[in-house]
CSV table of C-alpha atoms in Angstrom, one decimal:
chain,number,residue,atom,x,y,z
O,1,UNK,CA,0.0,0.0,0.0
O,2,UNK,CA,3.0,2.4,0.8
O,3,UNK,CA,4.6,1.7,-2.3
O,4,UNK,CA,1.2,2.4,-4.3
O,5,UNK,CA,0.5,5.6,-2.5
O,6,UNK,CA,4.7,7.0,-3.0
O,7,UNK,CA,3.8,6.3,-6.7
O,8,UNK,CA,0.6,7.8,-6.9
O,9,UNK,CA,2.4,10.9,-5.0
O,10,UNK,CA,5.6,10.9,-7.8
O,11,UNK,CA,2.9,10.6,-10.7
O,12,UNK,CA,1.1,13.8,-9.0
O,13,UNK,CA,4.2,15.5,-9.0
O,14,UNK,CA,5.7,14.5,-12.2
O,15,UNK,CA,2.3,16.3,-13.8
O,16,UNK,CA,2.6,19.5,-11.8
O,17,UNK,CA,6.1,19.8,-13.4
O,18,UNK,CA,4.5,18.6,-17.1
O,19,UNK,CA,1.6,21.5,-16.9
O,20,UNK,CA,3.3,23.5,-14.1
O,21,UNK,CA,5.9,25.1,-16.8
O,22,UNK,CA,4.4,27.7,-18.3
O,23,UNK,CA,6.4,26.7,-21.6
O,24,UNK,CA,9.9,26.9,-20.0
O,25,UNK,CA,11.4,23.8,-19.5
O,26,UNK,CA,14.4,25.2,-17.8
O,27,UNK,CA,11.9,26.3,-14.5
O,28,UNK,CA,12.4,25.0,-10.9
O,29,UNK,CA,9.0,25.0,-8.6
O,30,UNK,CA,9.3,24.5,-4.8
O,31,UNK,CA,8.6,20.8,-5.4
O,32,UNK,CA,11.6,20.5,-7.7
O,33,UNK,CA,13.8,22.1,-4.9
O,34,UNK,CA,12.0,20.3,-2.0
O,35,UNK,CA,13.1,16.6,-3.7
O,36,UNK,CA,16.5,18.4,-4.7
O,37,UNK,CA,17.4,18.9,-1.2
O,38,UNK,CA,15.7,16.0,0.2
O,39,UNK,CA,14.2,17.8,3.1
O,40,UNK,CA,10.9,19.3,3.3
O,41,UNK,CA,10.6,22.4,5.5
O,42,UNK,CA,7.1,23.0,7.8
O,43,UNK,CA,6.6,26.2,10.2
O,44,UNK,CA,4.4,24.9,12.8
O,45,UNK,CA,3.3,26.6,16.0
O,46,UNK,CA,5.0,26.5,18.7
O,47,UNK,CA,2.7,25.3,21.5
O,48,UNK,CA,-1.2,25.0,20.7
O,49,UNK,CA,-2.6,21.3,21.4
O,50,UNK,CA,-3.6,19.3,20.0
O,51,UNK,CA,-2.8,20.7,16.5
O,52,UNK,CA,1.4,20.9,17.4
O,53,UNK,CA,3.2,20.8,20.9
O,54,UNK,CA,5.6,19.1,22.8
O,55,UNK,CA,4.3,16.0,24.4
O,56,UNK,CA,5.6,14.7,27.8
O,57,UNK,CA,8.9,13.3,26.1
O,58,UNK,CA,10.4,16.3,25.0
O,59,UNK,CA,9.0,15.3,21.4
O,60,UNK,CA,6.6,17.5,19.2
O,61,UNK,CA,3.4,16.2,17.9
O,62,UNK,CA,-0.2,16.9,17.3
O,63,UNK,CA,-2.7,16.4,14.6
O,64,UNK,CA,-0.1,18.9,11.7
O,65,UNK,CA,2.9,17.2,12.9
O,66,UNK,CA,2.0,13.8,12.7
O,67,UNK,CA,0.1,14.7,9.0
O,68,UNK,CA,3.8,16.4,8.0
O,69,UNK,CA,5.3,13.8,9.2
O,70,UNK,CA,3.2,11.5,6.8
O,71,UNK,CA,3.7,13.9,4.1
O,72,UNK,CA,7.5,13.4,4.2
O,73,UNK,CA,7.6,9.9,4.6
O,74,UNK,CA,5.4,9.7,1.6
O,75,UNK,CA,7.4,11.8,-0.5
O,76,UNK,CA,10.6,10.4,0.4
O,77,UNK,CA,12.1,13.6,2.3
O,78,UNK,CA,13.2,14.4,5.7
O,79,UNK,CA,11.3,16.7,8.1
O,80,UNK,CA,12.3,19.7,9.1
O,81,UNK,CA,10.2,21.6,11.5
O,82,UNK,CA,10.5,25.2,12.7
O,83,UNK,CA,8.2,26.6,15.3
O,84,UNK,CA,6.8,29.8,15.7
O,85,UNK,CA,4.3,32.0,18.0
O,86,UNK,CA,1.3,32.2,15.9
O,87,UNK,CA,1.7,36.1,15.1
O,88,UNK,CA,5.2,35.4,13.6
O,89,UNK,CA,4.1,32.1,11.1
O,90,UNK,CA,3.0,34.1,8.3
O,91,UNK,CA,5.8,36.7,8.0
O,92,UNK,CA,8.4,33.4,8.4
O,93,UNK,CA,6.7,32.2,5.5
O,94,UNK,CA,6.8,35.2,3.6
O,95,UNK,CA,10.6,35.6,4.3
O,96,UNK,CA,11.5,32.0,3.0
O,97,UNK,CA,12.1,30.5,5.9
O,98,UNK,CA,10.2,27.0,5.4
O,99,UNK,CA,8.2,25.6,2.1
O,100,UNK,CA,4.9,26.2,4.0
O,101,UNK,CA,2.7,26.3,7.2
O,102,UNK,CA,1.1,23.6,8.7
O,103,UNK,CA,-1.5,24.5,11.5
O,104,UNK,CA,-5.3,25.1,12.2
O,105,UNK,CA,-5.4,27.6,9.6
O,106,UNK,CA,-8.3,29.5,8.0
O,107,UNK,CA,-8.0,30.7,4.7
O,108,UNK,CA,-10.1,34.0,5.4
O,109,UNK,CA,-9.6,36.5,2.5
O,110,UNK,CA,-7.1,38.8,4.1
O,111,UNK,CA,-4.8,35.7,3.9
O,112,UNK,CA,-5.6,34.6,0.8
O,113,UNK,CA,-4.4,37.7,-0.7
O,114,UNK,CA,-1.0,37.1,0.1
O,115,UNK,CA,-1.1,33.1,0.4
O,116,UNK,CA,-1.9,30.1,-1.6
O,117,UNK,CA,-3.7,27.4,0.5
O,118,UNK,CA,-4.5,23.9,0.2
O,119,UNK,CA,-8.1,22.5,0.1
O,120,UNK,CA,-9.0,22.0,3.2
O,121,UNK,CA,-8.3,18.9,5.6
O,122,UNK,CA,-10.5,19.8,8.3
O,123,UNK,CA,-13.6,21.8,9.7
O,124,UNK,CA,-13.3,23.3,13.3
O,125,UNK,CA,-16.3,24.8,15.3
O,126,UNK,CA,-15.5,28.0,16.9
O,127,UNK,CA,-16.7,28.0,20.8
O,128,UNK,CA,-16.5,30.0,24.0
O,129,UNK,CA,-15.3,29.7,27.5
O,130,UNK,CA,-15.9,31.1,30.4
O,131,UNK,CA,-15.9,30.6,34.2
O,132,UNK,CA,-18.1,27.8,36.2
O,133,UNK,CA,-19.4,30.3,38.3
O,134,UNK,CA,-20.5,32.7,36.0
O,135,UNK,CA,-24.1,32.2,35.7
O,136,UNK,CA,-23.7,32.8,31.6
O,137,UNK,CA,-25.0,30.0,29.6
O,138,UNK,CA,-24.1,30.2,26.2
O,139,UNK,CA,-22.0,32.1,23.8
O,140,UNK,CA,-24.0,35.2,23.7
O,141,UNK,CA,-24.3,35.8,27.3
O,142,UNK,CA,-20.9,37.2,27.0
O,143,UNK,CA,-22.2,40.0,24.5
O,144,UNK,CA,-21.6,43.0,27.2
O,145,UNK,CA,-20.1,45.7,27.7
O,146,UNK,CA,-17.9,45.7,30.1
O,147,UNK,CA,-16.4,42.5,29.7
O,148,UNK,CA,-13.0,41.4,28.5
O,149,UNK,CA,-13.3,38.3,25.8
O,150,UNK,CA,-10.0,36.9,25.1
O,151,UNK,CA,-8.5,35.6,21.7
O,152,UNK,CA,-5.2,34.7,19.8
O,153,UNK,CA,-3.6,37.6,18.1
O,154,UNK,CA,-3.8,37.9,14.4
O,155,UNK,CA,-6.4,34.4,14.1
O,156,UNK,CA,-9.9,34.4,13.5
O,157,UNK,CA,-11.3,33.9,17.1
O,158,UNK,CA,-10.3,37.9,17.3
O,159,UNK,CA,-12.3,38.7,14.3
O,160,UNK,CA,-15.3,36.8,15.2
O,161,UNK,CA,-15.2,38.4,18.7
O,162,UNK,CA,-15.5,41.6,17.1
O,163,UNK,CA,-18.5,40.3,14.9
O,164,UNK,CA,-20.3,38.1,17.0
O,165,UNK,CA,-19.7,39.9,20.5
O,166,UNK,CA,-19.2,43.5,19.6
O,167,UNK,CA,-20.2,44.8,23.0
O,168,UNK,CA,-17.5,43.3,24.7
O,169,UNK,CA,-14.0,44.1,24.7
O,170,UNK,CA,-11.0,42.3,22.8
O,171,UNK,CA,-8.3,41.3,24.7
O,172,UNK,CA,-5.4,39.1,22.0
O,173,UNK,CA,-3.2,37.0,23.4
O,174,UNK,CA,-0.1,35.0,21.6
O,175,UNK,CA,-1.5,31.6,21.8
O,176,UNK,CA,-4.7,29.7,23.1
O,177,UNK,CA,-3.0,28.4,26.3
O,178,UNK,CA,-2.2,31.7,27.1
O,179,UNK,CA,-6.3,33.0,26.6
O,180,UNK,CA,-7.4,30.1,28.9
O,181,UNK,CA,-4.7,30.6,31.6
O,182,UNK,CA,-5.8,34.0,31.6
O,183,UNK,CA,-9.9,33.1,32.0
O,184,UNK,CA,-8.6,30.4,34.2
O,185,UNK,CA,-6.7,33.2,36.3
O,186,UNK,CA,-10.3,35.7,36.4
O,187,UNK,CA,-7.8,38.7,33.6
O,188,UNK,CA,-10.7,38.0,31.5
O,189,UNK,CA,-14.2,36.8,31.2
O,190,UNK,CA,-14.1,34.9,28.2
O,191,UNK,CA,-12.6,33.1,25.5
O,192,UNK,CA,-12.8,31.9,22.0
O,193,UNK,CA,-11.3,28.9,20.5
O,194,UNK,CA,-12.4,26.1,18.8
O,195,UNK,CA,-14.0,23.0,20.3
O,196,UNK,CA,-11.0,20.6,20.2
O,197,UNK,CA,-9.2,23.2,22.2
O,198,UNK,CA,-11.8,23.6,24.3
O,199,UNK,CA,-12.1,20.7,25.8
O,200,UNK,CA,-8.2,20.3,26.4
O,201,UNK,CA,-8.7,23.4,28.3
O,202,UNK,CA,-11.6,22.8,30.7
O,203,UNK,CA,-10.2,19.6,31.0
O,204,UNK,CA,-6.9,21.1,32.5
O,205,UNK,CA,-8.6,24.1,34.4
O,206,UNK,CA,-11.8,22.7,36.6
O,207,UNK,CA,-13.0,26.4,37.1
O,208,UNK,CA,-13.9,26.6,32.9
O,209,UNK,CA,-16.7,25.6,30.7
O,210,UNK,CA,-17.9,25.7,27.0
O,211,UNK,CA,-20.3,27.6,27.2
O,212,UNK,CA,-23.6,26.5,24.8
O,213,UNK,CA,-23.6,27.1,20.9
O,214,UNK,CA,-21.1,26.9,18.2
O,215,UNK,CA,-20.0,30.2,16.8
O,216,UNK,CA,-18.7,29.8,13.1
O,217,UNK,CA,-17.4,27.0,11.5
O,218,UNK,CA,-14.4,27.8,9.8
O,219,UNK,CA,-12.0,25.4,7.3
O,220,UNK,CA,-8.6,24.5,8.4
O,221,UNK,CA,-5.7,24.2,5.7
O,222,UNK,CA,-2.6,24.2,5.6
O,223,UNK,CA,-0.5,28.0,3.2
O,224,UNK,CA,2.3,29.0,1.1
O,225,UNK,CA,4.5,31.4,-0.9
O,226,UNK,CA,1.5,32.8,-3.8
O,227,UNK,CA,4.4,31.6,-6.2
O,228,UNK,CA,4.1,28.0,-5.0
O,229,UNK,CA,1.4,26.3,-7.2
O,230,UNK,CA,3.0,23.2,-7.6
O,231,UNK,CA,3.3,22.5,-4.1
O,232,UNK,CA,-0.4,23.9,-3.2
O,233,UNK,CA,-1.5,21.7,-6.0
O,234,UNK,CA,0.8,18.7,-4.6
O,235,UNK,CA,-1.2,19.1,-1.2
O,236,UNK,CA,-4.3,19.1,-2.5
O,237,UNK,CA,-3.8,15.8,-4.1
O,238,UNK,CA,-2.3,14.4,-1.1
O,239,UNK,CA,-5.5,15.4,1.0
O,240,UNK,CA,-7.7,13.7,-1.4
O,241,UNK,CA,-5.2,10.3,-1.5
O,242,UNK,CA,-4.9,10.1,2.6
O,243,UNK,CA,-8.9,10.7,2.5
O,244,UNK,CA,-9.4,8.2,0.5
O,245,UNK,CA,-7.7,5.4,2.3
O,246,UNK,CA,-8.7,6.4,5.6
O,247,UNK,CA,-5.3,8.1,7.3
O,248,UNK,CA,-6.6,11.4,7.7
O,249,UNK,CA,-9.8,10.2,9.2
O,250,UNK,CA,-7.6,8.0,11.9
O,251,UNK,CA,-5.5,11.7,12.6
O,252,UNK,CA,-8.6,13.5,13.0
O,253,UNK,CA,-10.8,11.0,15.4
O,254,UNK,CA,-7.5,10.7,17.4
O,255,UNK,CA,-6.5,14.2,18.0
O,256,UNK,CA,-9.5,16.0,17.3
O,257,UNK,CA,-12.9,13.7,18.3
O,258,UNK,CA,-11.0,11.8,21.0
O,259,UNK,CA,-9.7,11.8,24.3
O,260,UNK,CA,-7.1,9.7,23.9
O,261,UNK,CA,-4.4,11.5,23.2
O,262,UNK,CA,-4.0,13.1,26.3
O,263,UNK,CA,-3.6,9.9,28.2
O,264,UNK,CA,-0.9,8.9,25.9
O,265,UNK,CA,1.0,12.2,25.4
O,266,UNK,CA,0.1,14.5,28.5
């Protein structure tokens, strides 16, 4: 089956090259220099279960690491990751410092301006936390002025807190775990994330809860250089090979719809 799939994967890239040339036969794409060196480059972020993180042997994992890691043992390369606070992924990747970023990414339009990004590889639901003893219910309870809603600088959960709550007040922090230490700690009086999250955080702190509703629902895929179409055509195809056979759907119910990771990396 490995063999098969490395096949399919060089036949996918041998066509990107074929119609990928734009007449010149003498032009490289990030593929070409990717197989060249024989490593392929991922920014990831640096702590953020279960998406990437460092488990309790020192090693990083998380439903993007292990799917790079698949990616590279598919195509025959070595991994190299590089981790980043969220805020810093996208100007990494603008300045050539990996081939592309793998994380719980959504293509909103502001991105896509300046990125290319892969189909998608996963759906998240946007959800909010707040305190046990609140007395607030559900998402729109925190609605208020005079509240502080926290969410991670420069993603989505900011945005939609200025949508969907515009009565309270933003408060960004540089990662999730940060947002929910901070609720945890009483600095704020809720947070957004989404519900995978979530529930890795009220599991950690017992004075949070989800509170009731799902915000948005927003794709997740993984983005690179605009100039990179081979390679955001090269990940699309692998998304539709590993969802075929199954591999993704094992990553997701693992990391995402289960419980089970934490028992075997926490």
């Amino acid at each position: 089956m490995k063999s098969i799939l490395k096949t399919a994967l060089a036949a996918v890239t041998a066509i990107g090259v074929t119609f990928g040339m734009s007449g010149s036969a003498s032009a490289e794409t990030e593929m070409d220099e990717i197989l060249q060196r024989g490593e392929l480059r991922v920014g990831v972020q640096t702590q953020g279960a279960p998406v990437s993180f460092i488990n309790k042997d020192g090693e990083r994992t998380g439903l993007a690491i292990e799917i790079v890691k698949m990616m590279a043992d598919d195509l025959g390369v070595k991994l190299v990751l590089q981790d980043y606070d969220w805020k810093g992924l996208i100007p990494a990747l603008l300045a050539s410092k990996f081939d592309f970023i793998a994380a719980d990414m959504t293509p909103t339009p502001q991105r896509t301006a300046q990125l290319l990004f892969s189909r998608p590889f996963f759906y998240q639901d946007t959800v909010a936390m707040t305190a046990k003893d609140s007395g607030r219910t559900t998402w729109e309870d925190l609605n208020k002025e005079g509240l502080n809603v926290g969410g991670v600088q420069g993603g989505t959960y900011v945005t939609a807190i200025k949508e969907f709550l515009p009565n309270a007040t933003v408060k960004e922090f540089a990662s999730g775990p940060a947002a929910a230490q901070a609720l945890a700690a009483g600095r704020v009086d809720g947070a957004l994330t989404d519900l995978g999250n979530a529930q890795t955080y009220v599991g950690g702190y017992d004075n949070l809860m989800i509170l009731d509703g799902i915000i948005t629902r927003e794709p997740l895929a993984f983005a690179t250089r605009a100039e990179n179409s081979h390679l955001k055509f090269w990940m699309d195809n692998y998304f539709e090979l590993v969802s075929a056979n199954g591999k993704l759907d094992r990553l997701v119910e693992y990391w995402w719809n289960s419980r089970d990771w934490e028992a075997d990396h926490k």
